[in-house]
Short mmCIF file of C-alpha atoms in Angstrom, two decimals:
data_model
loop_
_atom_site.label_atom_id
_atom_site.label_comp_id
_atom_site.label_asym_id
_atom_site.label_seq_id
_atom_site.Cartn_x
_atom_site.Cartn_y
_atom_site.Cartn_z
CA MET A 804 0.00 0.00 0.00
CA ARG A 805 1.37 3.41 -0.97
CA TYR A 806 1.08 6.44 1.25
CA SER A 807 1.50 10.03 0.20
CA PHE A 808 1.78 13.12 2.34
CA LYS A 809 1.03 16.61 1.15
CA VAL A 810 2.91 19.37 2.92
CA ASN A 811 1.14 22.65 2.23
CA ILE A 812 3.78 25.17 3.24
CA THR A 813 3.89 28.48 1.40
CA ILE A 814 6.34 31.32 1.81
CA GLU A 815 3.53 33.38 3.38
CA LYS A 816 2.82 30.67 5.98
CA LEU A 817 6.53 30.32 6.65
CA LEU A 818 6.90 34.04 7.30
CA ALA A 819 3.79 34.39 9.49
CA THR A 820 4.52 31.26 11.52
CA SER A 821 8.16 32.24 11.94
CA ILE A 822 7.16 35.66 13.31
CA VAL A 823 4.77 34.07 15.81
CA LEU A 824 7.46 31.61 16.92
CA TYR A 825 9.97 34.44 17.21
CA PHE A 826 7.49 36.48 19.25
CA TYR A 827 7.25 33.66 21.80
CA PHE A 828 10.86 32.53 21.87
CA TYR A 829 13.18 35.38 20.88
CA GLU A 830 14.50 35.82 24.42
CA GLN A 831 15.30 32.11 24.66
CA ILE A 832 17.04 32.44 21.29
CA ASN A 833 19.11 35.34 22.67
CA ILE A 834 20.21 33.25 25.65
CA LEU A 835 21.09 30.18 23.61
CA PHE A 836 22.64 31.79 20.54
CA GLY A 837 23.18 35.46 21.36
CA ASN A 838 21.41 38.63 20.24
CA ILE A 839 23.11 38.51 16.87
CA PHE A 840 21.17 35.36 15.96
CA GLY A 841 17.88 37.08 16.82
CA ASN A 842 18.90 39.98 14.59
CA ILE A 843 19.63 37.53 11.78
CA ILE A 844 16.15 36.04 12.15
CA CYS A 845 14.62 39.52 11.86
CA LEU A 846 16.65 40.14 8.70
CA PHE A 847 15.44 36.75 7.43
CA HIS A 848 11.85 37.93 7.99
CA ILE A 849 12.56 41.11 6.02
CA ALA A 850 14.10 39.05 3.20
CA LEU A 851 11.06 36.73 3.11
CA SER A 852 8.82 39.79 3.02
CA GLY A 853 10.71 41.03 -0.02
CA LEU A 854 10.27 37.68 -1.77
CA ILE A 855 6.53 37.74 -1.05
CA MET A 856 6.24 41.26 -2.45
CA LEU A 857 7.97 40.09 -5.62
CA LYS A 858 5.72 37.03 -5.80
CA HIS A 859 2.57 39.15 -5.71
CA PHE A 860 4.01 42.10 -7.63
CA ARG A 861 1.60 41.72 -10.56
CA LYS A 862 -1.46 41.81 -8.33
CA PRO A 863 -3.20 45.19 -7.87
CA LYS A 864 -1.51 47.55 -5.43
CA ALA A 865 -2.36 47.10 -1.77
CA LEU A 866 -0.60 49.86 0.18
CA TYR A 867 -3.81 51.89 0.36
CA ILE A 868 -5.23 49.15 2.61
CA CYS A 869 -2.68 50.16 5.26
CA GLY A 870 -4.02 53.71 5.34
CA THR A 871 -2.07 56.03 7.60
CA TRP A 872 0.05 53.20 8.98
CA ILE A 873 2.50 53.90 6.15
CA LEU A 874 2.92 57.38 7.61
CA VAL A 875 3.49 55.83 11.03
CA LEU A 876 6.29 53.71 9.57
CA ILE A 877 7.89 56.78 8.01
CA ILE A 878 7.54 58.76 11.26
CA SER A 879 9.12 55.93 13.26
CA LEU A 880 12.17 55.85 10.97
CA TYR A 881 12.61 59.61 10.70
CA ASN A 882 14.98 60.82 13.44
CA ASN A 883 14.94 57.31 14.92
CA GLN A 884 17.05 57.42 18.06
CA ILE A 885 18.19 53.80 17.94
CA ILE A 886 19.76 54.54 14.57
CA ALA A 887 21.20 57.77 15.95
CA HIS A 888 22.72 56.15 19.04
CA GLN A 889 23.65 52.82 17.41
CA ILE A 890 22.33 50.63 20.28
CA TYR A 891 19.18 48.62 21.07
CA TRP A 892 19.24 47.30 17.49
CA GLN A 893 17.11 44.27 18.33
CA SER A 894 14.20 46.46 19.46
CA LEU A 895 14.27 48.26 16.11
CA LEU A 896 14.61 45.07 14.09
CA ASN A 897 11.78 43.37 15.98
CA TYR A 898 9.54 46.35 15.25
CA LEU A 899 10.63 46.88 11.66
CA SER A 900 10.59 43.23 10.55
CA ALA A 901 7.07 42.67 11.92
CA PHE A 902 5.82 45.90 10.31
CA ILE A 903 7.27 45.03 6.89
CA ALA A 904 5.97 41.46 7.13
CA ALA A 905 2.45 42.72 7.89
CA ILE A 906 2.54 44.84 4.74
CA ALA A 907 3.96 41.99 2.65
CA LEU A 908 1.22 39.59 3.75
CA ILE A 909 -1.67 41.81 2.65
CA LYS A 910 -2.14 40.11 -0.73
CA SER A 911 -2.68 36.64 0.76
CA THR A 912 -4.90 35.18 3.45
CA GLY A 913 -3.51 31.64 3.37
CA TRP A 914 -1.20 32.40 6.29
CA ILE A 915 -3.85 33.50 8.79
CA LYS A 916 -5.00 30.10 10.05
CA SER A 917 -1.43 28.93 10.59
CA ALA A 918 -0.52 32.08 12.53
CA ILE A 919 -3.59 31.87 14.79
CA SER A 920 -3.23 28.12 15.44
CA THR A 921 0.48 28.45 16.24
CA ALA A 922 -0.13 31.38 18.60
CA GLN A 923 -2.93 29.57 20.43
CA ILE A 924 -0.96 26.34 20.88
CA ILE A 925 2.23 27.98 22.15
CA GLY A 926 0.37 30.46 24.36
CA THR A 927 -1.52 27.56 25.91
CA ILE A 928 1.76 25.73 26.52
CA TYR A 929 3.04 28.81 28.39
CA ALA A 930 -0.17 28.77 30.45
CA LEU A 931 0.08 25.07 31.29
CA THR A 932 3.74 25.34 32.29
CA THR A 933 2.85 28.31 34.50
CA ILE A 934 0.35 26.11 36.32
CA LEU A 935 2.82 23.20 36.37
CA PHE A 936 5.60 25.35 37.87
CA LEU A 937 3.27 26.17 40.76
CA PHE A 938 3.48 22.53 41.88
CA ILE A 939 7.22 22.18 41.23
CA PRO A 940 8.99 24.79 43.40
CA GLU A 941 12.38 23.49 42.23
CA MET A 942 11.80 25.10 38.83
CA GLY A 943 13.26 28.32 40.24
CA ALA A 944 16.68 26.68 40.12
CA PHE A 945 16.04 25.66 36.50
CA GLN A 946 15.12 29.24 35.60
CA TYR A 947 18.33 30.53 37.16
CA SER A 948 20.47 27.95 35.38
CA PHE A 949 18.87 28.77 32.03
CA TRP A 950 18.59 32.57 32.19
CA GLY A 951 21.56 33.23 34.46
CA TYR A 952 19.28 35.17 36.80
CA TYR A 953 15.94 34.76 38.52
CA PRO A 954 13.23 36.12 36.20
CA ASN A 955 11.59 39.34 37.33
CA GLY A 956 8.65 38.69 39.66
CA THR A 957 9.79 35.26 40.87
CA ASN A 958 11.13 36.41 44.28
CA GLU A 959 14.53 34.83 43.81
CA GLY A 960 12.96 31.68 42.36
CA THR A 961 10.50 31.00 45.20
CA THR A 962 7.54 31.83 42.94
CA ALA A 963 8.92 30.47 39.68
CA TYR A 964 5.42 29.98 38.30
CA VAL A 965 4.77 33.71 37.76
CA ALA A 966 7.28 33.75 34.89
CA GLY A 967 6.96 30.13 33.79
CA LEU A 968 9.00 29.56 30.66
CA ALA A 969 9.36 33.29 29.98
CA ALA A 970 12.15 35.69 30.89
CA ASN A 971 9.84 37.65 33.20
CA HIS A 972 6.25 37.62 34.41
CA SER A 973 5.17 40.46 32.10
CA ALA A 974 6.25 38.50 29.03
CA ASN A 975 4.55 35.38 30.35
CA ALA A 976 1.31 37.29 30.85
CA ILE A 977 1.38 38.69 27.29
CA TYR A 978 1.96 35.23 25.82
CA ILE A 979 -1.01 33.85 27.74
CA VAL A 980 -3.23 36.81 26.84
CA VAL A 981 -2.71 36.05 23.13
CA ALA A 982 -3.95 32.48 23.63
CA LEU A 983 -6.81 33.73 25.80
CA THR A 984 -8.07 36.19 23.17
CA ILE A 985 -7.93 33.49 20.48
CA SER A 986 -9.85 31.04 22.68
CA VAL A 987 -12.47 33.66 23.52
CA ALA A 988 -12.77 34.60 19.83
CA LYS A 989 -13.64 30.99 19.01
CA ILE A 990 -16.25 30.92 21.77
CA PHE A 991 -17.74 34.17 20.43
CA ARG A 992 -17.95 32.59 16.98
CA LYS A 993 -19.91 29.68 18.46
CA LEU A 994 -22.28 32.11 20.13
CA GLN A 995 -22.76 33.88 16.78
CA LEU A 996 -23.71 30.54 15.23
CA SER A 997 -25.88 29.53 18.20
CA GLU A 998 -23.58 26.55 18.71
CA LYS A 999 -22.99 24.92 22.09
CA VAL A 1000 -20.03 26.10 24.12
CA THR A 1001 -18.44 22.81 25.17
CA LYS A 1002 -16.91 21.70 28.45
CA SER A 1003 -13.57 21.61 26.66
CA ASP A 1004 -13.96 25.29 25.75
CA ILE A 1005 -14.67 26.20 29.37
CA PHE A 1006 -11.81 24.03 30.65
CA TRP A 1007 -9.17 25.65 28.43
CA LEU A 1008 -10.57 29.10 29.08
CA SER A 1009 -10.37 28.47 32.82
CA CYS A 1010 -6.76 27.28 32.53
CA LEU A 1011 -5.78 30.44 30.68
CA VAL A 1012 -7.49 32.73 33.20
CA ILE A 1013 -5.89 30.86 36.12
CA ALA A 1014 -2.49 31.13 34.43
CA ILE A 1015 -2.86 34.91 34.00
CA LEU A 1016 -3.81 35.19 37.66
CA LEU A 1017 -0.68 33.26 38.61
CA THR A 1018 1.52 35.76 36.76
CA THR A 1019 0.24 38.38 39.27
CA LYS A 1020 0.00 40.91 36.40
CA ARG A 1021 -3.12 42.84 37.38
CA GLY A 1022 -3.07 45.09 34.30
CA HIS A 1023 -3.02 42.17 31.88
CA LEU A 1024 -5.89 40.54 33.75
CA LEU A 1025 -8.05 43.67 33.94
CA PHE A 1026 -7.38 44.83 30.38
CA SER A 1027 -7.99 41.40 28.87
CA LEU A 1028 -11.26 40.98 30.77
CA LEU A 1029 -12.37 44.49 29.83
CA ALA A 1030 -11.47 43.80 26.18
CA ILE A 1031 -13.60 40.65 26.26
CA VAL A 1032 -16.60 42.50 27.70
CA LEU A 1033 -16.31 45.42 25.24
CA CYS A 1034 -15.88 43.13 22.23
CA TYR A 1035 -18.78 40.93 23.31
CA PHE A 1036 -21.25 43.77 23.63
CA PHE A 1037 -20.02 46.06 20.84
CA GLY A 1038 -18.14 43.76 18.45
CA MET A 1039 -20.92 41.23 17.93
CA LYS A 1040 -24.38 41.50 16.49
CA GLY A 1041 -27.27 40.22 18.52
CA ASN A 1042 -30.01 41.02 20.97
CA ILE A 1043 -28.60 42.81 24.02
CA LYS A 1044 -30.87 40.88 26.36
CA ASN A 1045 -29.72 37.52 24.99
CA LYS A 1046 -26.11 38.69 25.09
CA PHE A 1047 -26.46 39.67 28.72
CA ILE A 1048 -27.98 36.29 29.63
CA TYR A 1049 -25.15 34.40 27.90
CA PHE A 1050 -22.58 36.69 29.48
CA LEU A 1051 -24.07 36.32 32.94
CA GLY A 1052 -24.23 32.54 32.64
CA ILE A 1053 -20.63 32.14 31.50
CA ALA A 1054 -19.40 34.73 34.03
CA VAL A 1055 -21.11 32.92 36.93
CA LEU A 1056 -19.69 29.59 35.75
CA LEU A 1057 -16.15 30.97 35.44
CA LEU A 1058 -16.37 32.77 38.77
CA SER A 1059 -17.53 29.55 40.43
CA ILE A 1060 -14.59 27.68 38.92
CA LEU A 1061 -12.27 30.49 40.00
CA MET A 1062 -13.56 30.51 43.59
CA VAL A 1063 -13.00 26.77 43.87
CA ALA A 1064 -9.55 27.13 42.31
CA MET A 1065 -8.63 29.94 44.73
CA TYR A 1066 -9.67 27.76 47.65
CA PHE A 1067 -7.33 24.96 46.60
CA ILE A 1068 -4.63 27.25 45.13
CA PRO A 1069 -4.12 30.19 47.54
CA GLU A 1070 -1.40 31.59 45.26
CA LEU A 1071 -4.17 32.85 42.95
CA ASN A 1072 -5.05 35.44 45.59
CA ALA A 1073 -1.81 37.35 44.95
CA THR A 1074 -3.19 39.17 41.91
CA PHE A 1075 -6.29 40.32 43.77
CA ILE A 1076 -4.19 41.41 46.73
CA ARG A 1077 -2.11 43.57 44.37
CA LEU A 1078 -5.30 45.10 42.95
CA PHE A 1079 -6.21 46.58 46.31
CA ASP A 1080 -2.73 47.17 47.70
CA ASP A 1081 -2.27 50.92 48.08
CA SER A 1082 1.01 50.69 49.96
CA GLY A 1083 4.14 52.01 48.29
CA ASP A 1084 4.21 53.31 44.71
CA ILE A 1085 1.21 51.75 42.99
CA SER A 1086 2.54 52.96 39.63
CA MET A 1087 5.79 50.99 40.07
CA GLY A 1088 7.76 54.04 38.98
CA ARG A 1089 5.55 54.88 36.00
CA PHE A 1090 4.54 58.30 37.36
CA ASN A 1091 8.17 59.37 37.30
CA PHE A 1092 8.58 58.23 33.72
CA TRP A 1093 5.41 60.04 32.65
CA LYS A 1094 6.74 63.19 34.26
CA TYR A 1095 10.01 63.00 32.30
CA ALA A 1096 8.15 62.27 29.06
CA ILE A 1097 5.76 65.19 29.50
CA MET A 1098 8.65 67.53 30.29
CA SER A 1099 10.38 66.45 27.08
CA PHE A 1100 7.15 66.88 25.10
CA LYS A 1101 6.81 70.47 26.31
CA GLU A 1102 10.25 71.18 24.91
CA ASN A 1103 9.59 69.44 21.55
CA THR A 1104 5.86 69.93 21.07
CA LEU A 1105 5.44 69.63 17.30
CA PHE A 1106 7.66 66.71 16.20
CA GLY A 1107 9.06 65.25 19.43
CA ILE A 1108 12.54 63.87 20.05
CA GLY A 1109 12.36 60.88 17.67
CA TRP A 1110 11.03 57.31 17.88
CA PHE A 1111 12.61 55.28 20.72
CA GLY A 1112 14.02 58.58 21.99
CA PHE A 1113 12.63 58.26 25.50
CA ARG A 1114 15.19 55.54 26.24
CA PHE A 1115 17.94 58.10 25.93
CA ILE A 1116 16.44 60.73 28.23
CA ASP A 1117 18.45 61.16 31.42
CA THR A 1118 15.85 59.78 33.84
CA ASN A 1119 16.39 58.94 37.48
CA THR A 1120 16.33 55.15 37.10
CA ALA A 1121 16.71 54.71 40.84
CA HIS A 1122 13.07 55.76 41.09
CA THR A 1123 11.80 54.16 37.88
CA TYR A 1124 12.85 50.52 38.43
CA GLY A 1125 15.35 50.67 35.58
CA TYR A 1126 12.75 50.42 32.80
CA PHE A 1127 13.67 52.21 29.60
CA ASP A 1128 10.28 52.87 28.02
CA CYS A 1129 7.60 55.16 29.35
CA HIS A 1130 4.96 52.55 30.24
CA ASN A 1131 2.30 54.68 28.61
CA VAL A 1132 2.29 54.53 24.81
CA TYR A 1133 0.22 57.69 24.40
CA ILE A 1134 2.51 59.84 26.55
CA GLN A 1135 5.58 58.33 24.92
CA LEU A 1136 4.16 59.09 21.47
CA LEU A 1137 3.74 62.74 22.46
CA CYS A 1138 7.30 62.79 23.77
CA GLU A 1139 8.87 61.10 20.74
CA THR A 1140 6.69 62.19 17.80
CA GLY A 1141 5.04 65.36 19.05
CA ILE A 1142 1.49 66.37 18.30
CA VAL A 1143 1.85 65.51 14.58
CA GLY A 1144 3.06 61.94 15.09
CA PHE A 1145 0.71 61.37 18.02
CA ILE A 1146 -2.38 62.28 15.99
CA ILE A 1147 -1.37 60.16 12.99
CA THR A 1148 -0.46 57.10 15.08
CA VAL A 1149 -3.51 57.19 17.34
CA ILE A 1150 -5.82 57.68 14.35
CA SER A 1151 -4.18 54.67 12.69
CA MET A 1152 -4.69 52.53 15.80
CA PHE A 1153 -8.35 53.42 16.26
CA VAL A 1154 -9.22 53.16 12.55
CA SER A 1155 -7.73 49.65 12.52
CA LEU A 1156 -9.83 48.72 15.53
CA LYS A 1157 -12.93 50.22 13.91
CA ASN A 1158 -12.35 48.14 10.77
CA ALA A 1159 -11.95 44.97 12.83
CA ILE A 1160 -15.14 45.62 14.81
CA ILE A 1161 -17.11 46.47 11.66
CA SER A 1162 -15.89 43.20 10.15
CA SER A 1163 -16.91 41.30 13.29
CA ARG A 1164 -20.39 42.79 13.25
CA SER A 1165 -20.78 42.11 9.53
CA VAL A 1166 -20.51 38.33 9.94
CA VAL A 1167 -23.99 36.91 9.39
CA PHE A 1168 -24.59 33.20 8.91
CA GLN A 1169 -27.94 32.62 7.26
CA ASN A 1170 -27.37 29.40 5.36
CA THR A 1171 -25.16 26.33 5.17
CA ASP A 1172 -22.87 27.75 2.50
CA GLU A 1173 -22.01 30.75 4.63
CA LYS A 1174 -21.36 28.56 7.66
CA LYS A 1175 -18.60 26.85 5.72
CA ASN A 1176 -16.64 30.11 5.99
CA ASP A 1177 -17.49 30.81 9.63
CA ASP A 1178 -13.79 30.66 10.54
CA LEU A 1179 -13.63 34.24 9.27
CA ALA A 1180 -15.42 35.16 12.48
CA ASP A 1181 -12.47 33.80 14.47
CA VAL A 1182 -10.14 36.15 12.60
CA TYR A 1183 -12.35 39.21 13.08
CA MET A 1184 -13.03 38.45 16.74
CA PHE A 1185 -9.40 37.78 17.61
CA SER A 1186 -8.25 40.93 15.83
CA SER A 1187 -10.90 43.01 17.60
CA LEU A 1188 -10.18 41.48 21.01
CA PHE A 1189 -6.43 41.79 20.81
CA GLN A 1190 -6.51 45.31 19.42
CA ILE A 1191 -8.82 46.45 22.23
CA PHE A 1192 -6.51 44.80 24.76
CA CYS A 1193 -3.46 46.51 23.24
CA LEU A 1194 -5.09 49.96 23.26
CA LEU A 1195 -6.00 49.50 26.92
CA TYR A 1196 -2.63 47.98 27.80
CA SER A 1197 -0.99 51.03 26.20
CA LEU A 1198 -2.17 53.07 29.18
CA THR A 1199 0.39 51.36 31.43
CA GLY A 1200 2.55 49.30 29.06
CA ASN A 1201 4.90 49.63 26.10
CA MET A 1202 2.88 47.93 23.38
CA LEU A 1203 4.43 49.83 20.44
CA TYR A 1204 7.97 49.32 21.73
CA ASP A 1205 8.18 45.74 23.00
CA ARG A 1206 7.35 42.20 21.89
CA THR A 1207 3.61 42.91 21.97
CA PHE A 1208 3.84 44.98 18.80
CA MET A 1209 4.70 41.90 16.75
CA MET A 1210 1.36 40.24 17.48
CA TYR A 1211 -0.49 43.57 17.43
CA ILE A 1212 0.55 44.43 13.88
CA MET A 1213 -0.09 40.84 12.77
CA SER A 1214 -3.63 41.03 14.16
CA ILE A 1215 -4.14 44.19 12.10
CA ALA A 1216 -2.59 42.54 9.02
CA MET A 1217 -5.22 39.78 9.24
CA ILE A 1218 -7.94 42.37 8.64
CA TRP A 1219 -5.89 44.05 5.90
CA SER A 1220 -5.53 40.72 4.10
CA VAL A 1221 -9.23 39.86 4.23
CA GLN A 1222 -10.19 43.39 3.13
CA TYR A 1223 -7.83 43.16 0.15
CA GLN A 1224 -9.12 39.74 -0.92
CA LYS A 1225 -12.72 40.93 -0.74
CA LYS A 1226 -12.07 44.17 -2.63
CA MET A 1227 -10.22 42.28 -5.36
CA GLY A 1228 -12.92 39.59 -5.51
CA LEU A 1229 -10.33 36.92 -4.77
CA LYS A 1230 -10.82 33.60 -2.97
CA LEU A 1231 -10.45 33.87 0.78
CA TYR A 1232 -7.62 31.77 2.18
CA GLY A 1233 -6.20 31.39 -1.29
CA GLU A 1234 -2.72 32.37 -2.32
#
């Protein structure tokens, strides 16, 4: 008997999957092979993007789909302070390679499923190892032997679970949030189709929520939950009363599971304790950074000091925990790009979110043929959810300047790709 195997790998899938893998593992790559190898991977992504652009060169132009994001790219390169100071190259390459890849992938949708599936699987693995590390205290020693230090938030390895496989608990929380938003998007799609939400769905959702709680990152928890609520009520069509009933039912079920989990796993209480802990500096040094950024903005109101410029301001790091970004994207945009860049970038971010939400609300399944393409709803819902999360997270985080941007721009590219295919009358998920 003869067997044949068909491997359906395209250059678009290779690029998208590679970016997702890099997003999750670039810090491990740095430890194992050095920063130079990570930089080479970014250059590889740029090279693949160039090949994809050549492959689709004869197709109608697509840059207009990006809208003002092209201006954002130009603004971020003009007077770029990493280029000026010749350090922090990996931050620039991470940002630039993901941005260029997102543009290159517009003319194809065949990569979207692979990117989403890969992100969900790896994010879930991070969540499961977070839970596993809770029951294996010795993993702190493993973290130290691998990273050469105890990851931030692990209390010298005694709470190794907060960081899990990641280099710090913030990174771990972001990785899990990506998987959470994908899982919730798939549940939302089932609700749109009036399909049953299974026990398996609830189980994996519960694991992801528990894992985020274990990271003790209150912002990631609150912003992801708020993103879910906003997307559910405003990003989906349907009767408000029915929505509220579904929401209430699932919320009560999850809260019940959480209460039982907190009884048996007291460590879950740490996140809630941090929520209501008003001792010390609740901003963790952010207020000081915002002050420096605002002072710089007042001196460079129109065009700012240049993208990534805040890292080179002479701040008092003794009172800002040594971070080198502002931990508020909107204030940092004002500081680095002035009023002009701020307006263009924020407009780009909110227009992208609007397009994702409009796409989510436009999904209507009235017959069997349309249900065959219901996986489009997953794409729209995930993009909407993750974009909302990122805009909220930008209030206290560095979404445009750290690893999060890679998945953020990819979530936007998913909508760009579908919009292009529809406008050109091309087959969705075709190459």
